[in-house]
Amino acid sequence: MLNIARWKSALIVLVCILGVVFSIPNMVSDESRKNLPEWMQSTFNLGLELQGGSHLQLEVDMKTVLKDYADNLLDEVRTALRSEKLGYTSLVLTPDRRGVTVTLRDPNQLTTAKSALRKATADLITNYDESGKVTISLSDEVEQKVKAKALEKSIEVIRRRVDESGTKEPLIQRQGTDRIILQLPGVDNPAEVKKLIGKTAKMEFRLVDHDAGNIGLDANGRPTGAVPMGSEVLRSREHGDREGYVVVKKQVAITGDRLVDAQFNFHEATPGVSITFDAVGAKKFAEITANNVNRQFAIILDNVVISHPNIKEPLMGGSAFISGGFKPAEAQELALLLRAGALPAPLNVIEERTVGPSLGADSIMDGKRATIYAFIFVAIFMILNYSLFGAFADVALIFNLILLFSALSLLGATLTLPGIAGIALTIGMAVDANVLIYERIKEELRHNVKPVMAIDAGYRKALMTILDSNITTLIGSAVLFEFGSGPIRGFAVTLALGIVISLFTALSLTRLIIIVWARRQRAISNLPI
């Protein structure tokens, strides 16, 4: 029996109306869109190749990541041995910088050393030699974990830095085990992007080694002379471009990850950055300043001393002001970098591309033209083959596109060039279900089934075939989305949405239109199909 419940009819009409409402923001200017209610202002975004922008492929320097891990391990081993008052010599990194070696002064203390190092060497490969030599190195499992963690943190830091810069709809994606894809639509100056993204912004606070005295310089301006054990010479850049060298303790007093806030500010008309530590950092900062009054405290950014002020008095509030001879723009950039956090390692630019806005405009125009042509040819084909019922399918096809754009808008999806191809493909697939239904109706009519019964049988008998074919395509879309990246995912999203919406329009909307048409007929002796 050809019939449909009232509530189903109302629901179909409501979905179509909502589709029109939520697709409107994509068809009006930015100014007009601002005047719409807030819940109507969602639009889909254009991908990099459609609106132009920058594409960067970045590689995390994993050698630095592993070396930093080994450096931290070295500090932990030193602390553990000192806590048990074990004498040792030759505490150094291994030649491949992926581990630590140390030699006990008394080989008979190996058992005590094992106990002391148990916590620091958990999950690591540790070899104890009878001569008292201990070698600690990373296992493959730990190395992979360290690399994966560094990659995840790099992505998170890049995301925060890009968000702080105000760039809209960036694409930041992991690729492989050590690379990151960064796409910034609308950004046409990759140099500025690399400057912002590439800075490690690794901040440390260390004490200046006053016992080292003044550092001499050779004819090339390089530091000369012996440096005390446990200290190193770092380049300093203070008061504009004036450079020098400072001897600082290797031991890090406070790390930059203890910062909870960093703001651009002025102090006595000097631009700088006000920083605030968390509870742990504030406690350490108070202890260090209390124990080192009249000594200098070096603030180090990316292994460059940007300031080494004299501690005049204990600072108990957990806040400080960094004045490194910055220009206002430099201080603002430093505050942004510190708020976003430090990168775990430097990033190397592997690939760099810029897509111009004009090329993106050409792509949009070509995509629109392809979609319009696809719609016209499909509409003509349906009318020629199925007469009035073909026109009903064309009406459903229009709503298919409207609902697709509204769904993309509500999801805040990014429309890419392959995504436009997905829309064009959806136009063809959207009427595929109607073709199957109409052919089944024709077959029923050829068996002398009454028209109304033929319509009902056509929808009922074609249902499983339609579901099977669309579900297999939907599975293909899911696989593309899971294993694809960037534009391929955009294609998968538009294709999957198109499939779901085409099921709605083919099985529900065209059925409703046909029922309305049938009820307006006094008698149906033949079908216009």
Short mmCIF file of C-alpha atoms in Angstrom, two decimals:
data_model
loop_
_atom_site.label_atom_id
_atom_site.label_comp_id
_atom_site.label_asym_id
_atom_site.label_seq_id
_atom_site.Cartn_x
_atom_site.Cartn_y
_atom_site.Cartn_z
CA MET A 1 0.00 0.00 0.00
CA LEU A 2 1.42 3.33 -1.05
CA ASN A 3 1.27 5.36 2.14
CA ILE A 4 3.47 7.27 4.56
CA ALA A 5 2.81 8.30 8.17
CA ARG A 6 2.08 11.95 8.88
CA TRP A 7 4.96 12.27 11.31
CA LYS A 8 7.36 10.86 8.71
CA SER A 9 6.12 13.36 6.14
CA ALA A 10 6.56 16.19 8.63
CA LEU A 11 10.05 14.98 9.52
CA ILE A 12 11.12 14.82 5.86
CA VAL A 13 9.82 18.33 5.21
CA LEU A 14 11.48 19.62 8.39
CA VAL A 15 14.87 18.14 7.41
CA CYS A 16 14.62 19.78 3.99
CA ILE A 17 13.71 23.15 5.49
CA LEU A 18 16.58 22.96 7.99
CA GLY A 19 18.92 22.02 5.13
CA VAL A 20 17.92 25.18 3.27
CA VAL A 21 18.31 27.31 6.41
CA PHE A 22 21.79 26.00 7.29
CA SER A 23 23.07 26.23 3.73
CA ILE A 24 22.12 29.93 3.39
CA PRO A 25 25.25 31.26 5.21
CA ASN A 26 27.41 29.76 2.43
CA MET A 27 25.56 31.74 -0.22
CA VAL A 28 25.69 35.24 1.30
CA SER A 29 28.54 37.70 1.77
CA ASP A 30 30.55 37.93 4.98
CA GLU A 31 28.79 41.16 5.90
CA SER A 32 25.36 39.65 5.41
CA ARG A 33 26.35 36.55 7.34
CA LYS A 34 27.28 38.64 10.39
CA ASN A 35 23.68 39.90 10.50
CA LEU A 36 22.30 36.35 10.70
CA PRO A 37 21.53 34.74 14.08
CA GLU A 38 24.62 33.19 15.65
CA TRP A 39 23.28 29.66 15.19
CA MET A 40 23.04 30.30 11.45
CA GLN A 41 26.58 31.61 10.91
CA SER A 42 28.34 28.26 10.49
CA THR A 43 29.93 27.70 7.10
CA PHE A 44 32.23 25.11 5.66
CA ASN A 45 35.87 26.08 5.24
CA LEU A 46 37.91 26.11 2.08
CA GLY A 47 41.02 23.96 1.99
CA LEU A 48 44.51 25.16 1.21
CA GLU A 49 44.30 24.52 -2.53
CA LEU A 50 41.01 26.46 -2.79
CA GLN A 51 41.75 29.65 -0.87
CA GLY A 52 45.56 29.63 -1.09
CA GLY A 53 48.03 29.37 1.75
CA SER A 54 51.18 27.68 2.98
CA HIS A 55 52.06 24.00 3.18
CA LEU A 56 54.99 22.86 5.29
CA GLN A 57 56.33 19.42 6.03
CA LEU A 58 58.38 19.50 9.23
CA GLU A 59 60.73 16.91 10.68
CA VAL A 60 61.38 16.65 14.40
CA ASP A 61 65.12 16.37 15.15
CA MET A 62 65.00 13.04 16.97
CA LYS A 63 68.78 13.03 17.58
CA THR A 64 68.29 16.04 19.84
CA VAL A 65 65.31 14.36 21.52
CA LEU A 66 67.40 11.28 22.38
CA LYS A 67 70.36 13.39 23.49
CA ASP A 68 68.13 15.44 25.82
CA TYR A 69 66.74 12.20 27.22
CA ALA A 70 70.29 10.95 27.80
CA ASP A 71 71.25 14.28 29.45
CA ASN A 72 68.33 13.98 31.86
CA LEU A 73 69.30 10.37 32.52
CA LEU A 74 72.82 11.52 33.33
CA ASP A 75 71.45 13.99 35.91
CA GLU A 76 69.27 11.29 37.45
CA VAL A 77 72.22 8.88 37.72
CA ARG A 78 74.37 11.59 39.32
CA THR A 79 71.63 12.41 41.84
CA ALA A 80 71.01 8.74 42.65
CA LEU A 81 74.71 7.97 43.26
CA ARG A 82 75.21 11.09 45.36
CA SER A 83 72.15 10.28 47.47
CA GLU A 84 73.80 6.98 48.46
CA LYS A 85 77.20 8.71 48.81
CA LEU A 86 78.78 6.43 46.21
CA GLY A 87 82.07 7.61 44.73
CA TYR A 88 82.29 7.58 40.95
CA THR A 89 84.31 8.80 37.98
CA SER A 90 83.79 9.23 34.24
CA LEU A 91 80.05 9.94 34.32
CA VAL A 92 79.55 10.74 30.66
CA LEU A 93 77.22 10.08 27.71
CA THR A 94 77.94 7.07 25.54
CA PRO A 95 79.57 7.81 22.12
CA ASP A 96 76.19 7.44 20.33
CA ARG A 97 74.62 9.84 22.91
CA ARG A 98 71.84 7.35 23.62
CA GLY A 99 72.98 6.30 27.06
CA VAL A 100 75.26 6.94 30.04
CA THR A 101 78.39 5.29 31.42
CA VAL A 102 79.83 5.72 34.89
CA THR A 103 82.58 3.95 36.85
CA LEU A 104 82.35 3.35 40.59
CA ARG A 105 85.46 4.15 42.57
CA ASP A 106 84.88 1.03 44.65
CA PRO A 107 83.69 -1.97 42.54
CA ASN A 108 82.52 -3.66 45.74
CA GLN A 109 79.67 -1.13 45.90
CA LEU A 110 77.99 -2.54 42.80
CA THR A 111 75.09 -4.00 44.80
CA THR A 112 74.42 -0.66 46.48
CA ALA A 113 74.66 1.07 43.10
CA LYS A 114 72.13 -1.33 41.58
CA SER A 115 69.68 -0.47 44.33
CA ALA A 116 70.31 3.26 43.99
CA LEU A 117 69.91 3.23 40.20
CA ARG A 118 66.87 0.94 40.08
CA LYS A 119 64.37 3.80 39.83
CA ALA A 120 66.39 5.85 37.32
CA THR A 121 67.06 2.87 35.05
CA ALA A 122 63.61 1.27 35.01
CA ASP A 123 62.78 -0.03 31.49
CA LEU A 124 66.36 0.71 30.37
CA ILE A 125 69.17 -1.68 29.47
CA THR A 126 71.73 -1.66 32.27
CA ASN A 127 75.04 -3.57 32.28
CA TYR A 128 77.15 -3.83 35.42
CA ASP A 129 80.83 -4.73 34.96
CA GLU A 130 82.86 -6.32 37.78
CA SER A 131 85.39 -3.52 37.34
CA GLY A 132 82.70 -1.12 38.58
CA LYS A 133 81.72 0.25 35.17
CA VAL A 134 77.99 0.75 34.65
CA THR A 135 76.49 1.27 31.18
CA ILE A 136 72.88 2.39 30.81
CA SER A 137 71.26 2.60 27.39
CA LEU A 138 67.78 2.95 25.89
CA SER A 139 65.85 -0.13 24.83
CA ASP A 140 64.14 -0.03 21.45
CA GLU A 141 60.75 0.11 23.19
CA VAL A 142 61.73 3.10 25.33
CA GLU A 143 63.28 4.85 22.33
CA GLN A 144 60.06 4.52 20.35
CA LYS A 145 58.05 5.83 23.30
CA VAL A 146 60.39 8.81 23.70
CA LYS A 147 60.15 9.64 19.98
CA ALA A 148 56.36 9.25 19.91
CA LYS A 149 55.99 11.51 22.96
CA ALA A 150 58.26 14.14 21.39
CA LEU A 151 56.24 14.07 18.17
CA GLU A 152 52.95 14.43 20.04
CA LYS A 153 54.29 17.33 22.10
CA SER A 154 55.65 19.04 18.97
CA ILE A 155 52.22 18.83 17.35
CA GLU A 156 50.56 20.23 20.44
CA VAL A 157 53.05 23.11 20.73
CA ILE A 158 52.70 23.93 17.02
CA ARG A 159 48.92 23.92 17.39
CA ARG A 160 49.08 26.35 20.32
CA ARG A 161 51.49 28.66 18.51
CA VAL A 162 49.36 28.69 15.36
CA ASP A 163 46.21 29.33 17.42
CA GLU A 164 47.93 32.18 19.29
CA SER A 165 48.90 33.77 15.96
CA GLY A 166 45.21 33.97 14.98
CA THR A 167 45.45 31.69 11.93
CA LYS A 168 42.06 30.12 11.20
CA GLU A 169 41.40 26.48 10.33
CA PRO A 170 44.98 25.17 10.28
CA LEU A 171 45.63 21.54 9.40
CA ILE A 172 48.26 19.98 11.68
CA GLN A 173 48.76 16.31 11.09
CA ARG A 174 51.24 13.62 12.07
CA GLN A 175 53.02 11.82 9.23
CA GLY A 176 55.10 8.75 9.97
CA THR A 177 57.18 8.59 13.12
CA ASP A 178 58.98 11.92 12.95
CA ARG A 179 57.19 14.30 10.58
CA ILE A 180 54.35 16.81 10.79
CA ILE A 181 52.21 18.24 7.99
CA LEU A 182 51.19 21.85 8.55
CA GLN A 183 48.75 23.59 6.23
CA LEU A 184 47.74 27.19 6.88
CA PRO A 185 44.95 28.43 4.56
CA GLY A 186 45.15 32.13 3.85
CA VAL A 187 48.78 32.47 4.99
CA ASP A 188 50.90 33.48 1.99
CA ASN A 189 54.18 34.17 3.78
CA PRO A 190 55.79 30.86 4.78
CA ALA A 191 58.88 32.70 6.08
CA GLU A 192 56.84 34.19 8.93
CA VAL A 193 55.31 30.78 9.62
CA LYS A 194 58.71 29.10 9.77
CA LYS A 195 59.99 31.84 12.07
CA LEU A 196 57.10 31.31 14.44
CA ILE A 197 57.00 27.52 14.27
CA GLY A 198 60.71 26.81 14.03
CA LYS A 199 61.80 28.41 17.28
CA THR A 200 62.39 25.82 19.94
CA ALA A 201 61.59 28.34 22.70
CA LYS A 202 63.27 26.10 25.23
CA MET A 203 63.67 28.23 28.31
CA GLU A 204 65.91 27.37 31.25
CA PHE A 205 67.02 29.18 34.36
CA ARG A 206 70.56 28.46 35.55
CA LEU A 207 73.05 30.07 37.89
CA VAL A 208 76.03 31.95 36.47
CA ASP A 209 79.38 30.36 37.44
CA HIS A 210 81.22 33.24 39.14
CA ASP A 211 84.22 31.00 39.87
CA ALA A 212 85.03 30.83 36.16
CA GLY A 213 86.06 34.47 36.01
CA ASN A 214 86.05 36.40 32.76
CA ILE A 215 86.04 34.50 29.47
CA GLY A 216 88.78 35.44 27.05
CA LEU A 217 88.10 35.68 23.33
CA ASP A 218 90.33 34.69 20.44
CA ALA A 219 90.84 36.67 17.24
CA ASN A 220 87.60 35.25 15.84
CA GLY A 221 85.61 36.24 18.91
CA ARG A 222 85.34 32.68 20.18
CA PRO A 223 85.65 31.98 23.92
CA THR A 224 88.97 30.63 25.15
CA GLY A 225 90.30 29.24 28.41
CA ALA A 226 89.35 26.33 30.65
CA VAL A 227 85.78 26.04 31.88
CA PRO A 228 85.18 24.57 35.36
CA MET A 229 83.71 21.07 35.58
CA GLY A 230 79.91 21.22 35.60
CA SER A 231 79.78 24.51 33.71
CA GLU A 232 79.68 25.56 30.07
CA VAL A 233 80.04 28.66 27.96
CA LEU A 234 76.89 29.99 26.29
CA ARG A 235 76.47 32.85 23.88
CA SER A 236 74.61 35.81 25.28
CA ARG A 237 72.51 38.35 23.43
CA GLU A 238 71.54 41.25 25.60
CA HIS A 239 70.72 44.88 25.00
CA GLY A 240 69.91 44.65 21.33
CA ASP A 241 72.46 43.00 19.08
CA ARG A 242 75.41 43.15 21.50
CA GLU A 243 76.76 39.63 21.87
CA GLY A 244 79.07 38.06 24.42
CA TYR A 245 79.67 34.85 26.33
CA VAL A 246 78.66 33.77 29.82
CA VAL A 247 79.79 30.77 31.86
CA VAL A 248 76.77 29.09 33.41
CA LYS A 249 76.20 25.99 35.48
CA LYS A 250 75.10 22.98 33.46
CA GLN A 251 72.59 22.05 36.10
CA VAL A 252 69.19 23.50 35.26
CA ALA A 253 67.64 25.29 38.23
CA ILE A 254 64.14 25.71 36.77
CA THR A 255 62.82 24.58 33.40
CA GLY A 256 60.50 26.61 31.22
CA ASP A 257 57.68 24.11 31.61
CA ARG A 258 57.16 25.53 35.10
CA LEU A 259 55.85 28.72 33.55
CA VAL A 260 52.10 29.20 33.76
CA ASP A 261 51.91 32.61 32.10
CA ALA A 262 54.03 34.96 30.03
CA GLN A 263 52.86 38.42 29.02
CA PHE A 264 54.38 41.26 27.06
CA ASN A 265 54.89 44.18 29.40
CA PHE A 266 56.89 47.31 30.16
CA HIS A 267 59.06 47.91 33.20
CA GLU A 268 60.45 51.43 33.59
CA ALA A 269 59.73 52.06 29.88
CA THR A 270 61.68 48.93 28.93
CA PRO A 271 59.80 46.29 26.93
CA GLY A 272 60.04 42.76 28.25
CA VAL A 273 58.11 39.70 29.33
CA SER A 274 56.46 39.17 32.70
CA ILE A 275 56.53 35.49 33.66
CA THR A 276 54.74 33.59 36.40
CA PHE A 277 55.76 30.16 37.69
CA ASP A 278 53.51 27.38 38.93
CA ALA A 279 53.59 26.33 42.59
CA VAL A 280 56.63 24.05 42.18
CA GLY A 281 58.50 26.60 40.05
CA ALA A 282 57.66 29.42 42.45
CA LYS A 283 59.05 27.39 45.39
CA LYS A 284 62.26 26.60 43.52
CA PHE A 285 62.58 30.21 42.36
CA ALA A 286 62.18 31.46 45.93
CA GLU A 287 64.84 29.00 47.21
CA ILE A 288 67.31 29.88 44.47
CA THR A 289 66.96 33.63 44.89
CA ALA A 290 67.14 33.32 48.68
CA ASN A 291 70.35 31.25 48.55
CA ASN A 292 72.09 33.25 45.85
CA VAL A 293 71.66 36.92 46.75
CA ASN A 294 74.22 39.11 44.94
CA ARG A 295 74.86 36.34 42.42
CA GLN A 296 73.68 36.28 38.83
CA PHE A 297 70.85 34.17 37.49
CA ALA A 298 70.93 33.35 33.76
CA ILE A 299 67.71 33.21 31.73
CA ILE A 300 68.44 31.03 28.71
CA LEU A 301 66.28 30.72 25.61
CA ASP A 302 67.30 28.14 23.01
CA ASN A 303 70.83 27.92 24.49
CA VAL A 304 71.33 31.68 24.29
CA VAL A 305 71.55 33.77 27.45
CA ILE A 306 69.00 36.54 26.98
CA SER A 307 69.51 38.02 30.43
CA HIS A 308 71.60 37.32 33.55
CA PRO A 309 70.42 39.80 36.16
CA ASN A 310 71.90 40.15 39.63
CA ILE A 311 69.74 38.74 42.44
CA LYS A 312 69.32 41.66 44.82
CA GLU A 313 66.88 40.03 47.18
CA PRO A 314 64.81 36.85 47.57
CA LEU A 315 61.84 36.82 45.19
CA MET A 316 59.03 34.98 46.93
CA GLY A 317 56.06 35.74 44.66
CA GLY A 318 56.85 33.31 41.87
CA SER A 319 56.96 36.09 39.27
CA ALA A 320 59.75 37.77 37.36
CA PHE A 321 60.34 40.25 34.56
CA ILE A 322 62.68 39.41 31.67
CA SER A 323 64.32 42.42 30.05
CA GLY A 324 66.76 41.21 27.43
CA GLY A 325 67.11 44.40 25.42
CA PHE A 326 64.08 43.39 23.37
CA LYS A 327 62.28 45.46 20.85
CA PRO A 328 58.50 45.50 21.57
CA ALA A 329 57.77 43.11 18.66
CA GLU A 330 60.48 40.69 19.90
CA ALA A 331 59.09 40.76 23.44
CA GLN A 332 55.57 40.10 22.15
CA GLU A 333 56.82 37.15 20.09
CA LEU A 334 58.75 35.74 23.05
CA ALA A 335 55.67 36.00 25.28
CA LEU A 336 53.64 34.14 22.66
CA LEU A 337 56.27 31.39 22.36
CA LEU A 338 56.53 30.95 26.12
CA ARG A 339 52.77 30.75 26.53
CA ALA A 340 52.62 28.10 23.79
CA GLY A 341 55.39 26.10 25.43
CA ALA A 342 58.77 24.87 24.26
CA LEU A 343 59.33 22.45 21.45
CA PRO A 344 61.03 19.26 22.63
CA ALA A 345 63.49 19.52 19.72
CA PRO A 346 64.22 21.70 16.69
CA LEU A 347 62.11 21.27 13.57
CA ASN A 348 63.60 20.93 10.10
CA VAL A 349 61.58 22.08 7.10
CA ILE A 350 61.51 19.18 4.61
CA GLU A 351 58.99 20.57 2.13
CA GLU A 352 57.56 24.01 1.57
CA ARG A 353 54.81 25.05 -0.82
CA THR A 354 52.73 28.18 -1.26
CA VAL A 355 49.42 28.17 -3.14
CA GLY A 356 48.41 31.59 -4.43
CA PRO A 357 44.84 32.90 -3.95
CA SER A 358 44.40 33.26 -7.75
CA LEU A 359 45.19 29.57 -8.26
CA GLY A 360 42.69 28.72 -5.52
CA ALA A 361 40.05 30.94 -7.18
CA ASP A 362 40.61 29.14 -10.49
CA SER A 363 40.20 25.79 -8.72
CA ILE A 364 36.93 26.93 -7.13
CA MET A 365 35.61 28.14 -10.50
CA ASP A 366 36.59 24.87 -12.19
CA GLY A 367 34.97 22.91 -9.37
CA LYS A 368 31.73 24.92 -9.61
CA ARG A 369 31.68 24.44 -13.38
CA ALA A 370 32.22 20.67 -13.05
CA THR A 371 29.47 20.38 -10.43
CA ILE A 372 26.97 22.40 -12.49
CA TYR A 373 27.70 20.41 -15.65
CA ALA A 374 27.37 17.15 -13.72
CA PHE A 375 24.02 18.25 -12.34
CA ILE A 376 22.67 19.38 -15.74
CA PHE A 377 23.69 16.19 -17.54
CA VAL A 378 22.34 13.93 -14.79
CA ALA A 379 19.05 15.90 -14.63
CA ILE A 380 18.57 15.67 -18.41
CA PHE A 381 19.36 11.94 -18.34
CA MET A 382 16.80 11.28 -15.62
CA ILE A 383 14.03 13.24 -17.38
CA LEU A 384 14.72 11.56 -20.72
CA ASN A 385 14.66 8.09 -19.16
CA TYR A 386 12.00 8.42 -16.49
CA SER A 387 9.87 11.38 -17.60
CA LEU A 388 7.98 12.99 -14.67
CA PHE A 389 9.45 10.56 -12.14
CA GLY A 390 12.90 11.60 -13.41
CA ALA A 391 11.98 15.22 -12.62
CA PHE A 392 11.00 14.08 -9.10
CA ALA A 393 14.49 12.56 -8.76
CA ASP A 394 16.01 15.85 -9.96
CA VAL A 395 14.14 17.74 -7.22
CA ALA A 396 15.55 15.27 -4.71
CA LEU A 397 18.99 15.82 -6.24
CA ILE A 398 18.73 19.58 -5.59
CA PHE A 399 17.90 18.91 -1.94
CA ASN A 400 20.74 16.40 -1.85
CA LEU A 401 23.22 19.18 -2.65
CA ILE A 402 21.53 21.59 -0.22
CA LEU A 403 21.64 19.06 2.60
CA LEU A 404 25.26 18.19 1.79
CA PHE A 405 26.39 21.84 2.05
CA SER A 406 24.39 22.35 5.25
CA ALA A 407 25.95 19.21 6.78
CA LEU A 408 29.45 20.41 5.85
CA SER A 409 28.63 23.77 7.45
CA LEU A 410 27.30 22.28 10.69
CA LEU A 411 30.38 20.05 10.97
CA GLY A 412 32.71 22.96 10.19
CA ALA A 413 34.30 20.68 7.60
CA THR A 414 37.01 21.82 5.21
CA LEU A 415 36.15 21.59 1.53
CA THR A 416 39.17 20.54 -0.51
CA LEU A 417 39.66 20.13 -4.26
CA PRO A 418 39.17 16.34 -4.01
CA GLY A 419 36.15 17.18 -1.86
CA ILE A 420 34.61 18.99 -4.85
CA ALA A 421 35.32 15.86 -6.88
CA GLY A 422 33.47 13.94 -4.17
CA ILE A 423 30.46 16.26 -4.60
CA ALA A 424 30.45 15.75 -8.37
CA LEU A 425 30.65 11.99 -7.79
CA THR A 426 27.82 12.22 -5.25
CA ILE A 427 25.56 13.82 -7.86
CA GLY A 428 25.86 10.73 -10.00
CA MET A 429 25.51 8.34 -7.09
CA ALA A 430 22.55 10.26 -5.62
CA VAL A 431 20.26 9.23 -8.48
CA ASP A 432 21.65 5.71 -8.59
CA ALA A 433 19.13 4.60 -5.97
CA ASN A 434 16.29 6.23 -7.92
CA VAL A 435 17.40 4.41 -11.06
CA LEU A 436 17.22 1.08 -9.21
CA ILE A 437 13.77 1.92 -7.76
CA TYR A 438 12.37 3.12 -11.07
CA GLU A 439 13.66 0.07 -12.93
CA ARG A 440 11.98 -2.16 -10.35
CA ILE A 441 8.72 -0.21 -10.83
CA LYS A 442 8.99 -0.68 -14.60
CA GLU A 443 9.53 -4.39 -14.11
CA GLU A 444 6.44 -4.63 -11.91
CA LEU A 445 4.42 -2.76 -14.54
CA ARG A 446 5.62 -5.19 -17.20
CA HIS A 447 4.14 -7.95 -15.04
CA ASN A 448 0.81 -6.12 -15.15
CA VAL A 449 0.94 -5.02 -11.53
CA LYS A 450 -1.29 -2.04 -10.81
CA PRO A 451 0.59 1.32 -10.84
CA VAL A 452 0.18 2.11 -7.16
CA MET A 453 1.18 -1.41 -6.16
CA ALA A 454 4.13 -1.24 -8.59
CA ILE A 455 5.43 1.92 -6.90
CA ASP A 456 5.18 0.30 -3.48
CA ALA A 457 6.86 -2.90 -4.71
CA GLY A 458 9.58 -0.92 -6.47
CA TYR A 459 10.64 0.88 -3.29
CA ARG A 460 10.33 -2.28 -1.18
CA LYS A 461 12.19 -4.69 -3.45
CA ALA A 462 15.02 -2.26 -4.36
CA LEU A 463 15.71 -1.36 -0.75
CA MET A 464 18.22 -4.12 0.09
CA THR A 465 20.13 -3.69 -3.17
CA ILE A 466 20.40 0.06 -2.54
CA LEU A 467 21.56 -0.45 1.04
CA ASP A 468 24.15 -3.05 0.03
CA SER A 469 25.71 -0.90 -2.68
CA ASN A 470 25.79 2.25 -0.53
CA ILE A 471 27.13 0.51 2.56
CA THR A 472 30.07 -0.91 0.61
CA THR A 473 30.87 2.59 -0.69
CA LEU A 474 30.50 3.92 2.84
CA ILE A 475 33.05 1.36 4.06
CA GLY A 476 35.42 2.54 1.34
CA SER A 477 34.97 6.15 2.54
CA ALA A 478 35.71 5.13 6.11
CA VAL A 479 38.93 3.43 5.03
CA LEU A 480 39.99 6.50 3.04
CA PHE A 481 39.31 8.73 6.04
CA GLU A 482 41.21 6.49 8.45
CA PHE A 483 44.32 5.96 6.36
CA GLY A 484 44.25 9.04 4.14
CA SER A 485 45.46 12.52 4.97
CA GLY A 486 44.53 16.12 4.13
CA PRO A 487 42.64 16.35 0.82
CA ILE A 488 41.97 12.60 0.73
CA ARG A 489 40.12 12.88 4.03
CA GLY A 490 38.14 15.80 2.60
CA PHE A 491 37.11 13.58 -0.31
CA ALA A 492 36.12 10.79 2.09
CA VAL A 493 34.00 13.16 4.22
CA THR A 494 32.05 14.62 1.29
CA LEU A 495 31.57 11.19 -0.26
CA ALA A 496 30.31 9.66 3.02
CA LEU A 497 27.94 12.55 3.69
CA GLY A 498 26.72 12.37 0.10
CA ILE A 499 25.94 8.67 0.44
CA VAL A 500 23.97 9.08 3.66
CA ILE A 501 22.05 12.08 2.31
CA SER A 502 21.34 10.35 -1.02
CA LEU A 503 19.76 7.45 0.88
CA PHE A 504 17.48 9.95 2.61
CA THR A 505 16.52 11.80 -0.56
CA ALA A 506 16.07 8.65 -2.70
CA LEU A 507 14.20 6.51 -0.19
CA SER A 508 12.23 9.19 1.65
CA LEU A 509 11.99 12.46 -0.24
CA THR A 510 11.21 11.09 -3.72
CA ARG A 511 8.76 8.62 -2.16
CA LEU A 512 7.00 11.52 -0.41
CA ILE A 513 6.86 13.53 -3.67
CA ILE A 514 5.45 10.55 -5.57
CA ILE A 515 2.80 9.93 -2.88
CA VAL A 516 1.74 13.60 -2.96
CA TRP A 517 1.55 13.42 -6.74
CA ALA A 518 -0.45 10.16 -6.60
CA ARG A 519 -2.97 11.58 -4.11
CA ARG A 520 -3.64 14.48 -6.45
CA GLN A 521 -4.58 12.11 -9.27
CA ARG A 522 -8.22 11.07 -9.57
CA ALA A 523 -7.26 7.74 -11.04
CA ILE A 524 -3.89 6.31 -11.98
CA SER A 525 -4.07 4.06 -15.00
CA ASN A 526 -0.50 4.56 -16.10
CA LEU A 527 2.70 5.92 -14.59
CA PRO A 528 4.74 8.73 -16.22
CA ILE A 529 7.94 6.74 -15.97
#
